[in-house]
PDB file of C-alpha atoms in Angstrom:
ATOM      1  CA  UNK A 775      17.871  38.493  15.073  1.00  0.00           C
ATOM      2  CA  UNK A 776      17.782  36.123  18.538  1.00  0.00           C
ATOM      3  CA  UNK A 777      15.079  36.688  21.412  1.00  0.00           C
ATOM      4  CA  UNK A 778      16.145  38.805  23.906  1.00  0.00           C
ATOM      5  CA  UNK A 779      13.583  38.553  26.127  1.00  0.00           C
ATOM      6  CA  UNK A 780      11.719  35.573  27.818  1.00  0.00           C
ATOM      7  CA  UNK A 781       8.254  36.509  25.895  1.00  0.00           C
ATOM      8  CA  UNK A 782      10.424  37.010  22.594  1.00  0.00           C
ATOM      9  CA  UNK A 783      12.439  33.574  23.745  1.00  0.00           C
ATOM     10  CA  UNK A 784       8.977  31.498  24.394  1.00  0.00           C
ATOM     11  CA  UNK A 785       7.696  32.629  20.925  1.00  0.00           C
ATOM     12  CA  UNK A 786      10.358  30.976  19.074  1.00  0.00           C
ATOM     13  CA  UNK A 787      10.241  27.622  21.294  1.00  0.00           C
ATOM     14  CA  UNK A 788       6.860  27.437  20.309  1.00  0.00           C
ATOM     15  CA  UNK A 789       7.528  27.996  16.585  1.00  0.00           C
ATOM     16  CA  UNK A 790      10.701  25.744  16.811  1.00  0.00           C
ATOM     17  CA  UNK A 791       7.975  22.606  18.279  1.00  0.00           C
ATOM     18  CA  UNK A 792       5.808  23.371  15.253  1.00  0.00           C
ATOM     19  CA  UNK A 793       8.359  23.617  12.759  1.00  0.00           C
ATOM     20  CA  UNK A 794       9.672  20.123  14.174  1.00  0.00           C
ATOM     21  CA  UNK A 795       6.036  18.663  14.146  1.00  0.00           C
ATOM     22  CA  UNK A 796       5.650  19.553  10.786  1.00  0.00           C
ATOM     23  CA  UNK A 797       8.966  18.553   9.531  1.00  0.00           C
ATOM     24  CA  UNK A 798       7.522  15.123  11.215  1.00  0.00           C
ATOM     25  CA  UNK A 799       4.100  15.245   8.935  1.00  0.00           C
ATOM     26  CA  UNK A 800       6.322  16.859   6.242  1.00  0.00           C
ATOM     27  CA  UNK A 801       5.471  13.994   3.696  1.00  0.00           C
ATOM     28  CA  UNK A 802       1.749  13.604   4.099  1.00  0.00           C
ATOM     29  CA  UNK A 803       1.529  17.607   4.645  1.00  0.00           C
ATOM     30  CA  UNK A 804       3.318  17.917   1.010  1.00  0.00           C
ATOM     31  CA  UNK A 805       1.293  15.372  -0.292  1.00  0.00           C
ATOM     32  CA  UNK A 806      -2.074  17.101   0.859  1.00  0.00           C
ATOM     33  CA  UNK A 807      -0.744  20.709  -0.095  1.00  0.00           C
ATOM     34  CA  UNK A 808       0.934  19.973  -3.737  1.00  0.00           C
ATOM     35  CA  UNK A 809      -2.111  17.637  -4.792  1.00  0.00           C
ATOM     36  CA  UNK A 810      -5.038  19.324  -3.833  1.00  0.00           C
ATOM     37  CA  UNK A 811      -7.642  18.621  -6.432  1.00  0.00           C
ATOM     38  CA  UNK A 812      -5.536  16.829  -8.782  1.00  0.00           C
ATOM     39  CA  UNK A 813      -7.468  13.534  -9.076  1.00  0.00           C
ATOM     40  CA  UNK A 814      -5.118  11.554 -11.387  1.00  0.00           C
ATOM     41  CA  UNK A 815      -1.839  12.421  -8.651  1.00  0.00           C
ATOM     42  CA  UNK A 816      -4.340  11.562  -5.830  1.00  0.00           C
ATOM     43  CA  UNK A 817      -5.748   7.907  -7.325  1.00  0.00           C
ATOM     44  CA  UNK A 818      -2.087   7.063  -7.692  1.00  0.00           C
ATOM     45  CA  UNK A 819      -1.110   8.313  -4.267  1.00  0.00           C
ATOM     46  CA  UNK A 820      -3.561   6.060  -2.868  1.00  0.00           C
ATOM     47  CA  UNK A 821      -2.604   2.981  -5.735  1.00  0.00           C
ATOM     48  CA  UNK A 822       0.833   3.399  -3.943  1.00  0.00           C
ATOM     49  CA  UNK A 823      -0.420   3.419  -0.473  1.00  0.00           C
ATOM     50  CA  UNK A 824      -2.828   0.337  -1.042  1.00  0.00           C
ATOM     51  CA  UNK A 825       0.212  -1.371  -2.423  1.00  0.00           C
ATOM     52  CA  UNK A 826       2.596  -0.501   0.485  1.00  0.00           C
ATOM     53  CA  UNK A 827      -0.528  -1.942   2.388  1.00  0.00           C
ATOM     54  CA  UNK A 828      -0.676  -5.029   1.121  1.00  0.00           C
ATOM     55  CA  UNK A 829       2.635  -5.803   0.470  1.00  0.00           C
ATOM     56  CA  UNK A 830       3.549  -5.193   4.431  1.00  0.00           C
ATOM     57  CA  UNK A 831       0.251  -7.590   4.936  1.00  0.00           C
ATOM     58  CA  UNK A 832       1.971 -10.054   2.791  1.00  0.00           C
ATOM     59  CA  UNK A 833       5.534  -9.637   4.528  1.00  0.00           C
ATOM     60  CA  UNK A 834       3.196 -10.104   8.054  1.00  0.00           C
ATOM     61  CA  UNK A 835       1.742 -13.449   6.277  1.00  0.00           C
ATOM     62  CA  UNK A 836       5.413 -14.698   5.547  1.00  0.00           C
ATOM     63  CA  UNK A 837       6.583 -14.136   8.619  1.00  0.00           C
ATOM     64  CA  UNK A 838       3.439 -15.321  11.046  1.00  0.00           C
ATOM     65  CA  UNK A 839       2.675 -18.286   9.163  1.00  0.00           C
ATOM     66  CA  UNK A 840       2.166 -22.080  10.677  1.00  0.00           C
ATOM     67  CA  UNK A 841       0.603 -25.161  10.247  1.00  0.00           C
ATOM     68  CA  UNK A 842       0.956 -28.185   8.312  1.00  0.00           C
ATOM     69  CA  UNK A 843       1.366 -25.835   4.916  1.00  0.00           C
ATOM     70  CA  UNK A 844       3.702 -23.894   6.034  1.00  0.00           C
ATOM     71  CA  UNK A 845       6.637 -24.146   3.579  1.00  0.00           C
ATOM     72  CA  UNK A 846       4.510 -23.523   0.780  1.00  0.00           C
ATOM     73  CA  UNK A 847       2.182 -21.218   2.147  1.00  0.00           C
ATOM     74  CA  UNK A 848       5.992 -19.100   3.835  1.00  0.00           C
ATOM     75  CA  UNK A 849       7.296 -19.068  -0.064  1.00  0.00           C
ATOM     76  CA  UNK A 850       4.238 -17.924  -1.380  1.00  0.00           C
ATOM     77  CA  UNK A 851       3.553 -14.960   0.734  1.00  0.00           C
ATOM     78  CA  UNK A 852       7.355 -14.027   0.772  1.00  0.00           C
ATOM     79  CA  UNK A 853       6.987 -14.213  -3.198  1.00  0.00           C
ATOM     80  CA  UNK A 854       4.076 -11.959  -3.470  1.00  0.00           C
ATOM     81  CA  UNK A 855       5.712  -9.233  -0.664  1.00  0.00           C
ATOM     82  CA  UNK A 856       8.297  -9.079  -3.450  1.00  0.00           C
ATOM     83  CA  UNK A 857       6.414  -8.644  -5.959  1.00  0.00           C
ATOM     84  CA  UNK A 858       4.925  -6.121  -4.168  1.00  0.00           C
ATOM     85  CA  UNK A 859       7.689  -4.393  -3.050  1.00  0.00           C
ATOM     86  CA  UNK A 860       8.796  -3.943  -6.809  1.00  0.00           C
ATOM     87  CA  UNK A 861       5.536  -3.175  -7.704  1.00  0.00           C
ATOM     88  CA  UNK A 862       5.133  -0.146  -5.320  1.00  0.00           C
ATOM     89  CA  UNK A 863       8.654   0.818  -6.525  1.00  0.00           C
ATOM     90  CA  UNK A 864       7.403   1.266  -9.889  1.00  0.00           C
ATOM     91  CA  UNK A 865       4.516   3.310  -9.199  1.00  0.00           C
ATOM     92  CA  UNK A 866       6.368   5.763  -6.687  1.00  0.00           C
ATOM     93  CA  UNK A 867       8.657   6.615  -9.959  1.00  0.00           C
ATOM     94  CA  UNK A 868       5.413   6.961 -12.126  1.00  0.00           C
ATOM     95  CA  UNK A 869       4.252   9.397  -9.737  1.00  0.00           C
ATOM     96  CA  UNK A 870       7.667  11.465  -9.881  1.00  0.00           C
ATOM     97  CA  UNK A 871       6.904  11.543 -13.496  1.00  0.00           C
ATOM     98  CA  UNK A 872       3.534  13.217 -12.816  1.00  0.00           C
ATOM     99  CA  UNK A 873       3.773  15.110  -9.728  1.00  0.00           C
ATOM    100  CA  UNK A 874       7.135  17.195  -7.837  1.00  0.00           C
ATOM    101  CA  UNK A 875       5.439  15.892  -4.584  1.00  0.00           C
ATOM    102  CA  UNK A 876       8.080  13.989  -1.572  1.00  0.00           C
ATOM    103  CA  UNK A 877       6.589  10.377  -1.848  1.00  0.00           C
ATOM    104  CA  UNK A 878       6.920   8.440   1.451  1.00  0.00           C
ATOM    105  CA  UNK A 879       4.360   5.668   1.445  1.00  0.00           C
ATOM    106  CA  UNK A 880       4.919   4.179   4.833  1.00  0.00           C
ATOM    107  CA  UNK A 881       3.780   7.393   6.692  1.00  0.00           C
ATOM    108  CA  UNK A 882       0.270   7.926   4.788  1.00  0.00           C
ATOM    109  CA  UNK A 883      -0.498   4.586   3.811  1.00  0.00           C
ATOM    110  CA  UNK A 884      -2.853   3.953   6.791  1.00  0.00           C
ATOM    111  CA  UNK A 885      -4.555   6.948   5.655  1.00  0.00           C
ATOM    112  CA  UNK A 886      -4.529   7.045   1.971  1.00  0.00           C
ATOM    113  CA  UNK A 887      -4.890   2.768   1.706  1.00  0.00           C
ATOM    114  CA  UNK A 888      -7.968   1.786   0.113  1.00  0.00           C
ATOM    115  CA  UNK A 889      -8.229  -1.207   2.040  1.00  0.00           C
ATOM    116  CA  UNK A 890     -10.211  -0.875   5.302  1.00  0.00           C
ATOM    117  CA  UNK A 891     -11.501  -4.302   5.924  1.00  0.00           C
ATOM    118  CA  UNK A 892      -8.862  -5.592   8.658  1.00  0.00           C
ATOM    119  CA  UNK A 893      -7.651  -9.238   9.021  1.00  0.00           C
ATOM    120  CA  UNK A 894     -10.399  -9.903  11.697  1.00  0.00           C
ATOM    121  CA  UNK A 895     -13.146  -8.019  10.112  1.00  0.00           C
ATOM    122  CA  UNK A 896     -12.914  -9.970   6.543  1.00  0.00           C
ATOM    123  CA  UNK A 897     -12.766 -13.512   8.574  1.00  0.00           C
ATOM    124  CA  UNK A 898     -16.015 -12.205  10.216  1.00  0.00           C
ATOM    125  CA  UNK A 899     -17.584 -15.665  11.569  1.00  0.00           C
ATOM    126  CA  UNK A 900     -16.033 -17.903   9.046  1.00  0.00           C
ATOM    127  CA  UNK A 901     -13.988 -20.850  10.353  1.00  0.00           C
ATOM    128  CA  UNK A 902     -10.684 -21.895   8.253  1.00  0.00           C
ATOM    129  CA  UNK A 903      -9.258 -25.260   8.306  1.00  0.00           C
ATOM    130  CA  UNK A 904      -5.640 -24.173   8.851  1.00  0.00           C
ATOM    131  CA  UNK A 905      -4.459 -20.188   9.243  1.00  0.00           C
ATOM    132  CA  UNK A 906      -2.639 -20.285   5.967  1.00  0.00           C
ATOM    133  CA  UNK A 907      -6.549 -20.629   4.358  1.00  0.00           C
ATOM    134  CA  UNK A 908      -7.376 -17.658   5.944  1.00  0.00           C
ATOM    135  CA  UNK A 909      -4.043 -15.760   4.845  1.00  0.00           C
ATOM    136  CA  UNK A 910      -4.493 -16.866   1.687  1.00  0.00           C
ATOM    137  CA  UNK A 911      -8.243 -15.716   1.870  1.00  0.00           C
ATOM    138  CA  UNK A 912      -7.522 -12.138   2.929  1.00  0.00           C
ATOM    139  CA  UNK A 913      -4.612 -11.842   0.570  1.00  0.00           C
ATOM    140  CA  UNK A 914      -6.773 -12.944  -2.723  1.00  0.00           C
ATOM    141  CA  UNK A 915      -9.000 -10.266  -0.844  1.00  0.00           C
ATOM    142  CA  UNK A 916      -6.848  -7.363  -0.723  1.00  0.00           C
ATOM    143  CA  UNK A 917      -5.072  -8.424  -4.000  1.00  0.00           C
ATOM    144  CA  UNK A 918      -8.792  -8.292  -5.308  1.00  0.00           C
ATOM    145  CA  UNK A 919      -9.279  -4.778  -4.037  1.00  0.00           C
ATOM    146  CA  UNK A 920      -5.349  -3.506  -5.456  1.00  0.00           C
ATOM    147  CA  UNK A 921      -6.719  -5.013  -8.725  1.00  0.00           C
ATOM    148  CA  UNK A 922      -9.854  -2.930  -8.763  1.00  0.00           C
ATOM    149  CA  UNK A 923      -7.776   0.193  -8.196  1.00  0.00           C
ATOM    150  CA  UNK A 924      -5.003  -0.435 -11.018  1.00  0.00           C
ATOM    151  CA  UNK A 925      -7.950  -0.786 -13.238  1.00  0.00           C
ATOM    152  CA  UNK A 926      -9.590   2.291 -12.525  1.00  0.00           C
ATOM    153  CA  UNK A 927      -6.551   4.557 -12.750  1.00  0.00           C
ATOM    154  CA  UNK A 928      -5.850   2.394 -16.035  1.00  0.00           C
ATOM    155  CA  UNK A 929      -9.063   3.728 -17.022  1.00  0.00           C
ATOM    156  CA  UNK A 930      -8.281   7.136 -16.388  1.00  0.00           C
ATOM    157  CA  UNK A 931      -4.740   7.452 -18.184  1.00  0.00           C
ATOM    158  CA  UNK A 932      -6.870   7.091 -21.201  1.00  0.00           C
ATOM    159  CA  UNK A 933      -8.415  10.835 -20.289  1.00  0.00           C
ATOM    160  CA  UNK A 934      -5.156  12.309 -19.244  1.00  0.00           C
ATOM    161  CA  UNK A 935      -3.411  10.996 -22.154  1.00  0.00           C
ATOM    162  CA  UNK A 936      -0.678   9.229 -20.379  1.00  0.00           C
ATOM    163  CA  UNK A 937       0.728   6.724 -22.865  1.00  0.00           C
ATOM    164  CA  UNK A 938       3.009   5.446 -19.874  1.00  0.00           C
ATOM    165  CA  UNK A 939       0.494   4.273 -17.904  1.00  0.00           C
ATOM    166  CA  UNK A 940      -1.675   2.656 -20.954  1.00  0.00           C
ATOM    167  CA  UNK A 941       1.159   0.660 -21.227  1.00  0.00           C
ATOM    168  CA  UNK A 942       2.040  -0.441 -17.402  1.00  0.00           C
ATOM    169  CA  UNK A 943      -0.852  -0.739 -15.675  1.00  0.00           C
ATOM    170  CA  UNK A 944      -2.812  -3.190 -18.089  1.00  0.00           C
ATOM    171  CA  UNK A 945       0.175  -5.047 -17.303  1.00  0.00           C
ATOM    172  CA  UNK A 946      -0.261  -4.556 -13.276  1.00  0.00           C
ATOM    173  CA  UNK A 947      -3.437  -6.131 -13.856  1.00  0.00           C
ATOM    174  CA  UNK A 948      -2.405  -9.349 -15.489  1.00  0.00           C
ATOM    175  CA  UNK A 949      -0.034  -9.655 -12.636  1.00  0.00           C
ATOM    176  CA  UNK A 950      -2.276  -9.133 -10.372  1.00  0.00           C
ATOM    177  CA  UNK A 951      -4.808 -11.285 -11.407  1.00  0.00           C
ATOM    178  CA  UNK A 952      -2.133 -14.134 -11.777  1.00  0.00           C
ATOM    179  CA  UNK A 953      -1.759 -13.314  -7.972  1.00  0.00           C
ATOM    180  CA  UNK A 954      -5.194 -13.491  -7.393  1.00  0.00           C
ATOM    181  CA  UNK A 955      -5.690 -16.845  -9.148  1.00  0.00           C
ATOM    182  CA  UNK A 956      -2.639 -18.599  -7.127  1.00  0.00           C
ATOM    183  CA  UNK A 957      -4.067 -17.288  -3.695  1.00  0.00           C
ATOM    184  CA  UNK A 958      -7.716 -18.457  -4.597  1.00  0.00           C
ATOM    185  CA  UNK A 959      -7.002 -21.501  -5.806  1.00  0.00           C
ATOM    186  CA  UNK A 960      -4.581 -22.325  -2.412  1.00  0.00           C
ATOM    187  CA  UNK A 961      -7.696 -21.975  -0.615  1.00  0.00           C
ATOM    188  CA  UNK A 962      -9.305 -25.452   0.861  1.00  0.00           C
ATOM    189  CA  UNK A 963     -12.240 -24.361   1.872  1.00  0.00           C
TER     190      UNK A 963
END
């Protein structure tokens, strides 16, 4: 049935500007709605997120970078935004296996990230030689913090009984830590 009158036609541009608005937050409003209260789906929701997070910090690294390092610090950074990139792909298709939820990390990763210390807050009052020191800094940093997450949620598999994830993500965290080590130890300060 169409709206025959103005009042009747007003209603249904209002509803058709909601329905678009929430077609826009679709992802994060399915995401919300189909894992409400369902811890495990939620800590890998936000493993994803951080990842997307610090992968795009990494990409921002690779492509920002200067100074007298830069060709090794530029392949570094672009080597760990591809790890990262596969990394997050591989966790988006162990949620599938858990969850029916639409996954779309780049709209709720702002939200859902668990990292919250930004570039300038983490260099606080601390003076690096070069910028690649600091970049390297706040990616051992954030790797740090991914770390920390993949090892809680490897911690909880064990109590959901996910044999999948007792497998991969003791792996994630030997990768990780690998990471870790290369970023810390590029450090001259």
């Amino acid at each position: 049935m169409f709206p025959q009158t103005e009042s009747e036609m007003k209603k249904a541009q209002s509803l058709q500007v909601a329905s678009a608005r929430l077609q826009a937050l679709n992802v994060e409003h399915t995401l919300v709605l189909a894992n409400a209260g369902d811890i495990y789906v939620d800590k890998y929701l936000d493993l994803v997120a951080t990842t997307v997070h610090v992968q795009q910090l990494a990409q921002r690294m690779h492509w920002n970078i200067k100074g007298r390092r830069f060709q090794s610090a530029h392949k570094f950074f672009q080597e760990v935004y591809e790890y990262l990139f596969d990394l997050q792909d591989k966790l988006a298709e162990k949620v599938k296996t858990i969850t029916d939820a639409d996954i779309d990390a780049s709209v709720f990763w702002e939200k859902r990230s668990l990292l919250k210390k930004t570039l300038s807050e983490f260099q606080g009052d601390d003076k690096y030689e070069d910028v690649s020191d600091l970049y390297y800094a706040y990616l051992t940093f954030a790797l740090s913090q991914l770390c920390v997450s993949v090892k809680e949620l490897s911690r909880i598999s064990v109590s959901e009984d996910d044999i999948g994830a007792q497998d991969l993500l003791p792996h994630i965290v030997n990768e990780l830590t690998t990471w870790i080590w290369k970023a810390r130890s590029s450090i001259r300060k």
